[in-house]
CSV table of C-alpha atoms and ligand atoms in Angstrom, one decimal:
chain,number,residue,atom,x,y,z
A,1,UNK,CA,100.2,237.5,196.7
A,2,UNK,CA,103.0,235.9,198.5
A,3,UNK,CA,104.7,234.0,195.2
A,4,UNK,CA,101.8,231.7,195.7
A,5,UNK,CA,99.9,229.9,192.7
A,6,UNK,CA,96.1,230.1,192.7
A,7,UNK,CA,94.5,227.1,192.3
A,8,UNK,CA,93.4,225.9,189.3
A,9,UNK,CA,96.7,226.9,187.8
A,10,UNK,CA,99.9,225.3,187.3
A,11,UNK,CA,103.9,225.7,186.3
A,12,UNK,CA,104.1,222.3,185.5
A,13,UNK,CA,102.3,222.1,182.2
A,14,UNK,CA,103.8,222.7,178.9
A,15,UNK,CA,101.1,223.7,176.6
A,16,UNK,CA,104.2,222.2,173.4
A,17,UNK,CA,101.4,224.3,171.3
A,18,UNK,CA,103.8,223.8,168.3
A,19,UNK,CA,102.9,219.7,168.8
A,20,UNK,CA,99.2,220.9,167.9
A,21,UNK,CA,99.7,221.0,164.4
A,22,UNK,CA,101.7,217.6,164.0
A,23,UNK,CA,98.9,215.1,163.7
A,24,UNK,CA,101.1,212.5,163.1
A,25,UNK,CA,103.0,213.1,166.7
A,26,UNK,CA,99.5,213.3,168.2
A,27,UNK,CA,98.1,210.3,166.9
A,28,UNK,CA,101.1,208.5,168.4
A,29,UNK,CA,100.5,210.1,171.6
A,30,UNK,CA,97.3,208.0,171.8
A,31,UNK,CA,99.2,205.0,172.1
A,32,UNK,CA,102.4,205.8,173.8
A,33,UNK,CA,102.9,204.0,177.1
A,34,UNK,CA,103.5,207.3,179.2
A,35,UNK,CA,100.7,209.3,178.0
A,36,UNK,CA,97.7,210.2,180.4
A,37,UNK,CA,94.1,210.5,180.0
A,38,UNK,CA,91.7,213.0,182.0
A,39,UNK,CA,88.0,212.3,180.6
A,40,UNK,CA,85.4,215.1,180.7
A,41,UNK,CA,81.7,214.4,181.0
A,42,UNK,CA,79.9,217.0,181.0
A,43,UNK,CA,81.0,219.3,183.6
A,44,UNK,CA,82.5,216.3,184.9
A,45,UNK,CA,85.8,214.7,185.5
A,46,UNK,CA,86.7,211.2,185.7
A,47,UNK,CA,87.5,210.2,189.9
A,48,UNK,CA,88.3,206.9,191.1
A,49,UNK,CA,85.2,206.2,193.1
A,50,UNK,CA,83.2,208.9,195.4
A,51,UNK,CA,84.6,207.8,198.4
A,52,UNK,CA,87.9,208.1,197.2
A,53,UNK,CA,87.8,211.7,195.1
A,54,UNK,CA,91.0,210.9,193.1
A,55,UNK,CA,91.2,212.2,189.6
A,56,UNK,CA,91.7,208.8,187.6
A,57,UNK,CA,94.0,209.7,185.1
A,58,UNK,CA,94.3,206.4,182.7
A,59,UNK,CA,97.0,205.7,181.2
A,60,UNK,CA,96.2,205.6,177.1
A,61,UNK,CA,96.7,202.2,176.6
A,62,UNK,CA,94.1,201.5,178.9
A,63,UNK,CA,92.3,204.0,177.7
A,64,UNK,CA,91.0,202.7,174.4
A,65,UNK,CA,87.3,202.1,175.5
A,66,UNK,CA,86.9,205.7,176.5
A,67,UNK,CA,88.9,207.0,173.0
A,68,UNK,CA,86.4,204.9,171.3
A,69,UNK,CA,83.7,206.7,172.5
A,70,UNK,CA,85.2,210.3,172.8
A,71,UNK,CA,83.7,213.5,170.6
A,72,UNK,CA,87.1,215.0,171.1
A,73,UNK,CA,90.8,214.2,172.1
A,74,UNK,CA,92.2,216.6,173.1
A,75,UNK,CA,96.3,217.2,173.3
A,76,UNK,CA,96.7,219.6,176.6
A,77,UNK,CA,100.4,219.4,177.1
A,78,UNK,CA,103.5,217.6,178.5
A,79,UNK,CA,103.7,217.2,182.4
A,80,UNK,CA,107.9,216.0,183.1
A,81,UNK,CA,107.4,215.0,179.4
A,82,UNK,CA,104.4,213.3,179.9
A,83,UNK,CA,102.0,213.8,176.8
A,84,UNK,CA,98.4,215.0,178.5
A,85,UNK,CA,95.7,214.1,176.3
A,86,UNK,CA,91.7,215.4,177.4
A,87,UNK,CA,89.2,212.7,176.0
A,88,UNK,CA,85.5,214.9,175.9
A,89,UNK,CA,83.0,211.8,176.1
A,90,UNK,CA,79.4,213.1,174.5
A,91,UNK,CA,76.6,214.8,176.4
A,92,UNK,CA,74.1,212.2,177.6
A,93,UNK,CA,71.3,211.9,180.2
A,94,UNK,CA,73.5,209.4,182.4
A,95,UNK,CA,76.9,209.3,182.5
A,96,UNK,CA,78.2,206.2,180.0
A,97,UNK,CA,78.9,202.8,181.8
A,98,UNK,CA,82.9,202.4,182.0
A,99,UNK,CA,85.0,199.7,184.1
A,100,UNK,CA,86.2,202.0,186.0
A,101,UNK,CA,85.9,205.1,187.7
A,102,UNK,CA,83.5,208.0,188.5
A,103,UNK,CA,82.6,211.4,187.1
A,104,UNK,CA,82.5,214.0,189.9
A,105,UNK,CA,82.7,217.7,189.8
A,106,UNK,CA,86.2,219.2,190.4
A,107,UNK,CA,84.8,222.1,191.9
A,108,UNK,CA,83.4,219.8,194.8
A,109,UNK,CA,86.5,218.0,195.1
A,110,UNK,CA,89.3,220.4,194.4
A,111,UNK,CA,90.5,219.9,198.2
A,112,UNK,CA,91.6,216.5,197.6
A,113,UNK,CA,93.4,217.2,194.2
A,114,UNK,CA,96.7,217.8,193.7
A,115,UNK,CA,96.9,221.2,192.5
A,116,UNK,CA,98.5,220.7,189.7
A,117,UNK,CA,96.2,217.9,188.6
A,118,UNK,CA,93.0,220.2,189.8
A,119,UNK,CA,94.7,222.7,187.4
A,120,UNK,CA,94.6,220.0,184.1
A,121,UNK,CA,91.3,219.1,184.9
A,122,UNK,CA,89.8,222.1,184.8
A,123,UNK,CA,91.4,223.0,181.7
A,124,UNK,CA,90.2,220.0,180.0
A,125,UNK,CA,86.6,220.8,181.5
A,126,UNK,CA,87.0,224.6,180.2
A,127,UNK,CA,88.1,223.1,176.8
A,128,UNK,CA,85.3,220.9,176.9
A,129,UNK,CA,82.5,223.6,177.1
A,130,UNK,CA,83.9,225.7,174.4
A,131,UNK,CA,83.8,222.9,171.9
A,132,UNK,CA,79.7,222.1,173.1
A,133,UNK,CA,79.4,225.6,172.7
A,134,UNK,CA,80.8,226.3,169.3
A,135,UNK,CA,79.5,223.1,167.2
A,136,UNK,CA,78.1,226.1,164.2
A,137,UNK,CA,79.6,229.0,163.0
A,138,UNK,CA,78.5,232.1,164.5
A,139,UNK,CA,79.6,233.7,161.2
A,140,UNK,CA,77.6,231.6,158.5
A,141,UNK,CA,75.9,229.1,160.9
A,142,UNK,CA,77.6,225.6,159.0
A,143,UNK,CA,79.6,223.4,161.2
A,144,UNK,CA,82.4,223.2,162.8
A,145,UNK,CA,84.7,221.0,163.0
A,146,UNK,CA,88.4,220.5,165.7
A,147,UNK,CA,91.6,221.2,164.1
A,148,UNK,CA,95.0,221.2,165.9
A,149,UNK,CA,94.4,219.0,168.8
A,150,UNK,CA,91.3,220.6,169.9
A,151,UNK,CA,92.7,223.9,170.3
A,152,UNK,CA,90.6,225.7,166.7
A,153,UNK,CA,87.6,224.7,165.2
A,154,UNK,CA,87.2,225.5,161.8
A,155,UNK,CA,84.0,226.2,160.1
A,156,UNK,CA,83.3,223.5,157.3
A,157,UNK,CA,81.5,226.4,154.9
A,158,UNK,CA,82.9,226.6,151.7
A,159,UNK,CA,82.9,230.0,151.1
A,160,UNK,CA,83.4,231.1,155.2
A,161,UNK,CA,86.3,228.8,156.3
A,162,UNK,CA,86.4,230.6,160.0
A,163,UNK,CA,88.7,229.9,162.4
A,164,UNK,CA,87.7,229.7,166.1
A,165,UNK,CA,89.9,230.0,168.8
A,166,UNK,CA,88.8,229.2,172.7
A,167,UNK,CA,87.9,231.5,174.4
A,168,UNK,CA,88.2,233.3,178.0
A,169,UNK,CA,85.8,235.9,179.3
A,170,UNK,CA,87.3,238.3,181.5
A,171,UNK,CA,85.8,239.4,185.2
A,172,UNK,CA,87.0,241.8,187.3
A,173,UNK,CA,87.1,240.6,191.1
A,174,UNK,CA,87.8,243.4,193.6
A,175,UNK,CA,88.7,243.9,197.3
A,176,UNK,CA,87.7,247.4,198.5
A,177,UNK,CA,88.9,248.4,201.9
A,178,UNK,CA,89.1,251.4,204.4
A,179,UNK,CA,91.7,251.4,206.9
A,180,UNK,CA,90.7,248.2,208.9
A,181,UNK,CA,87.2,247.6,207.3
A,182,UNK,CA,86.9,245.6,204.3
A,183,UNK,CA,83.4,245.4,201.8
A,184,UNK,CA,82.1,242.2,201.7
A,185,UNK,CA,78.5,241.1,199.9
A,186,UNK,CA,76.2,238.4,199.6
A,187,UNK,CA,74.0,237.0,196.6
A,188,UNK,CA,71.1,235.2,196.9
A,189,UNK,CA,71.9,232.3,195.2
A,190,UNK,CA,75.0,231.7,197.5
A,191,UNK,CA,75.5,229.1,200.2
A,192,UNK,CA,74.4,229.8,203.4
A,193,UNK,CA,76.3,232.3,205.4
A,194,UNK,CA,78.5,232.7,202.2
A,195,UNK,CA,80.5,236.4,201.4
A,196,UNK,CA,82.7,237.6,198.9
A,197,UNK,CA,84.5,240.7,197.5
A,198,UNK,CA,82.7,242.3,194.4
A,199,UNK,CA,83.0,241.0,191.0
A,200,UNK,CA,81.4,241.3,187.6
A,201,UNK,CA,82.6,241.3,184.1
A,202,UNK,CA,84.1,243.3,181.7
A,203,UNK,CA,82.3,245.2,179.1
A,204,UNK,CA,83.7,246.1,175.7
A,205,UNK,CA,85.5,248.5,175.5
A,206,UNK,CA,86.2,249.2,178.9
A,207,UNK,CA,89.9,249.2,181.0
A,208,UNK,CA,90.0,246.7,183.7
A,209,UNK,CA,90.5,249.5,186.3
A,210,UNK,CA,87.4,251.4,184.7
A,211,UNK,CA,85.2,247.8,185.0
A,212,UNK,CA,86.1,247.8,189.0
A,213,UNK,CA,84.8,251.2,189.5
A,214,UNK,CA,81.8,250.8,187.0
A,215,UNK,CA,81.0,247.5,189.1
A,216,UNK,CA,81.5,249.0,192.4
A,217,UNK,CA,79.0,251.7,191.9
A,218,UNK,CA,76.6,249.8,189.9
A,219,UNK,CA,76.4,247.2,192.6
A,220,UNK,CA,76.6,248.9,195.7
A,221,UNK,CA,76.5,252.6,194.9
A,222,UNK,CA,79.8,253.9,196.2
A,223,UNK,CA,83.1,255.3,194.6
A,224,UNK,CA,86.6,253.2,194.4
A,225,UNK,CA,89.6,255.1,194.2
A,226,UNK,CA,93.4,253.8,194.0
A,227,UNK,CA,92.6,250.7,191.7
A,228,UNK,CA,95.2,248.4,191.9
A,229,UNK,CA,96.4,244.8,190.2
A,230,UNK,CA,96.6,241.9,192.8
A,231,UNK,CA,96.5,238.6,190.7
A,232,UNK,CA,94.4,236.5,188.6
A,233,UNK,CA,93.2,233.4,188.3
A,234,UNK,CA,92.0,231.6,185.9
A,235,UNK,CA,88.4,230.5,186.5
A,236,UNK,CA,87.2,227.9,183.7
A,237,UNK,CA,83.6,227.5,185.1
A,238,UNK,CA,82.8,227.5,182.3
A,239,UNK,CA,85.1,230.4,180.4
A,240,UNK,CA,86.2,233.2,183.3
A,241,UNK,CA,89.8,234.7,184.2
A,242,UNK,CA,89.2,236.5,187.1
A,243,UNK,CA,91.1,239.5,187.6
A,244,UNK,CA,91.6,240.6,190.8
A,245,UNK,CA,91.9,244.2,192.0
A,246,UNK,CA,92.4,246.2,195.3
A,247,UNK,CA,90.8,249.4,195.6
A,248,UNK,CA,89.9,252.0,198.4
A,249,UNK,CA,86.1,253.4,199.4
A,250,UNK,CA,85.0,255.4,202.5
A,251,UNK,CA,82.7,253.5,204.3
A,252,UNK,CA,80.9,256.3,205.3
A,253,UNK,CA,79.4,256.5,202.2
A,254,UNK,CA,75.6,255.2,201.7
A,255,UNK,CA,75.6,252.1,199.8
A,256,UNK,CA,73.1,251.3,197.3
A,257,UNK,CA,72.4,247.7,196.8
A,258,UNK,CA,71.6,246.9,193.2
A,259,UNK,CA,68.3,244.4,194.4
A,260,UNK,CA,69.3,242.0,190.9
A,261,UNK,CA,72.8,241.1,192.3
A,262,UNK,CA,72.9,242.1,195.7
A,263,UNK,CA,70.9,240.3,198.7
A,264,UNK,CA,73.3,242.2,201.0
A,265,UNK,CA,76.3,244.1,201.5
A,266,UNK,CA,78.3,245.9,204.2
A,267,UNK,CA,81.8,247.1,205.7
A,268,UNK,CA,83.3,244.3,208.1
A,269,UNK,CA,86.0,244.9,210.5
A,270,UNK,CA,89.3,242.7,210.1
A,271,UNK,CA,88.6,241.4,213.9
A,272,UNK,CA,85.3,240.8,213.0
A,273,UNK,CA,86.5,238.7,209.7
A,274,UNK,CA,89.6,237.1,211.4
A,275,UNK,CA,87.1,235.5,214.0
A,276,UNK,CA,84.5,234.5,211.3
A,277,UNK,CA,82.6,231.2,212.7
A,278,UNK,CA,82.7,229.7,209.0
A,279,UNK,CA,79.7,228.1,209.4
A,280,UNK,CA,76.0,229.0,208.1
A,281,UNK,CA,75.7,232.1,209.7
A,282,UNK,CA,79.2,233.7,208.6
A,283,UNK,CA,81.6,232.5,205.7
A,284,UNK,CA,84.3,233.8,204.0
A,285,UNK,CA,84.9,232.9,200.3
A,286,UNK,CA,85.2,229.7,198.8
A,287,UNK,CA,88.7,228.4,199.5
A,288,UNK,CA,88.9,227.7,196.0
A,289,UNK,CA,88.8,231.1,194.8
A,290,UNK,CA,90.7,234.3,194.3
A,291,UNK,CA,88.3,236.3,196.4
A,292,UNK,CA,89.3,234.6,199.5
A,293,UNK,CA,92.9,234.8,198.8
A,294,UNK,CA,92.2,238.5,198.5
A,295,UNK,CA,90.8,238.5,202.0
A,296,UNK,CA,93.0,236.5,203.7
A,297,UNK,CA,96.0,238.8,202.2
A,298,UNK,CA,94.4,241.7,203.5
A,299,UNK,CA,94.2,239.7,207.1
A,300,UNK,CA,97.7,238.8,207.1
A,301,UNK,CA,98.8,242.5,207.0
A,302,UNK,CA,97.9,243.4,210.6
B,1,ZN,ZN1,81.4,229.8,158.8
């Protein structure tokens, strides 16, 4: 890709991960004029109002209702020497009353974020779901509790004393092509109209290259050859990196749907794609994501 950043990533973060074990630092962080909050709720991140989809980053000293109610603060990093700090606010049925602001879904709202702020959120949110998902030990079942910012949790068991670190789960995401015809497939559970390039995830003990042709054939029945890196992005909905691949098929080969992931699936010309009507009938993939840079890539070549 053209030197481009996906979204959901940014340069402009320093993770400082050598501030994460100096609680003392941290703590003062919490009350240091220039240090911003982004507040997770759930999936959630705080937005000025829904009419206005602006992440509402507070600063902390205004923040001290919402650290008061926070399971976890989180330090993420220094933005132009910024401290970033992620406040987690617990799971409830309704979202807890606060003077200000909204909690909204990045992933609706991405489009009006700066990308670099679309990028912190949705670290904060992927940080957020590890931390609801790893309360226990999976070793000795005791709890856990966050250690160096919120970047470990440590199991409280005497005699067990496991670390946990977050964690990603790597997908493949693959563009397969033939000359001037390019694989595209539908799920059922997709918006109307919507396509995308193949995907699926890693199993152990596979090579990334070996997961693109496993998936391939397992989804639609055909061979890849020439399996090459693109880019990746990373995908914290809840706890994906997407790795994306280009490959080569022959379209004249049958394809195979597999009926549990596939609602349909076939070869499109780039004409056809370049004049797609975006609309309910026709879409290429989500803006948002990889897979449609890996289309539009493709396009730009001819
Ligand atoms: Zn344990």
């Amino acid at each position: 890709m053209s030197g481009k950043l996906h979204i959901y990533t940014t340069e402009k973060l320093d993770r400082a991960a050598h501030l994460r074990v100096l609680p003392e630092q941290l703590q003062g962080y919490r009350s240091a004029p220039n240090s911003l909050v982004t507040t997770v709720w759930g999936h959630r991140g705080l937005f000025v109002s829904e009419t206005a989809p602006v992440p509402l980053f507070l600063s902390a000293l205004d923040a001290s209702e919402i650290f008061e109610i926070a399971e976890e603060i989180i330090f993420l990093g220094l933005k132009d020497e910024q401290p970033i700090l992620g406040a987690i606010l617990p799971q409830s049925e309704s979202p807890p009353p606060l003077r200000k602001g909204v909690f909204l879904d990045i992933r609706d709202h991405w489009s009006f974020l700066d990308p670099d702020d679309a990028a912190i959120m949705s670290y904060a949110r992927g940080l957020a779901h590890w931390h609801r998902q790893h309360r226990f030990c999976g070793s000795c079942g005791n709890p856990t509790r966050s250690v160096e910012a919120g970047h470990v949790r440590h199991c409280t068991g005497e005699s067990c004393g496991r670390m946990h670190f977050p964690r990603t789960d790597p997908a493949v995401i693959m563009r397969v092509t033939d000359g001037d015809w390019c694989l595209l497939a539908r799920n059922a559970g997709w918006r109307p109209g919507g396509h995308s390039v193949l995907a699926g995830f890693l199993e152990i003990g596979e090579s990334l290259e070996q997961t693109v042709i496993r998936e391939v054939r397992e989804e639609v029945g055909i061979h890849v050859r020439n399996v090459k890196y693109h880019s990746s992005q990373p995908w914290p909905f809840p706890a994906s990196l997407m790795v994306g691949f280009t490959a080569e098929g022959n379209r004249h080969d049958p394809l195979v749907l597999d009926p549990k992931e596939i609602e349909s699936a076939r070869w499109f010309h780039r004409d056809e794609l370049k004049a797609s009507p975006e609309n309910d009938s026709f879409n290429l993939p989500r803006k948002d994501s990889i897979s449609r840079v890996l289309v539009e890539d493709w396009l730009a070549e001819k």
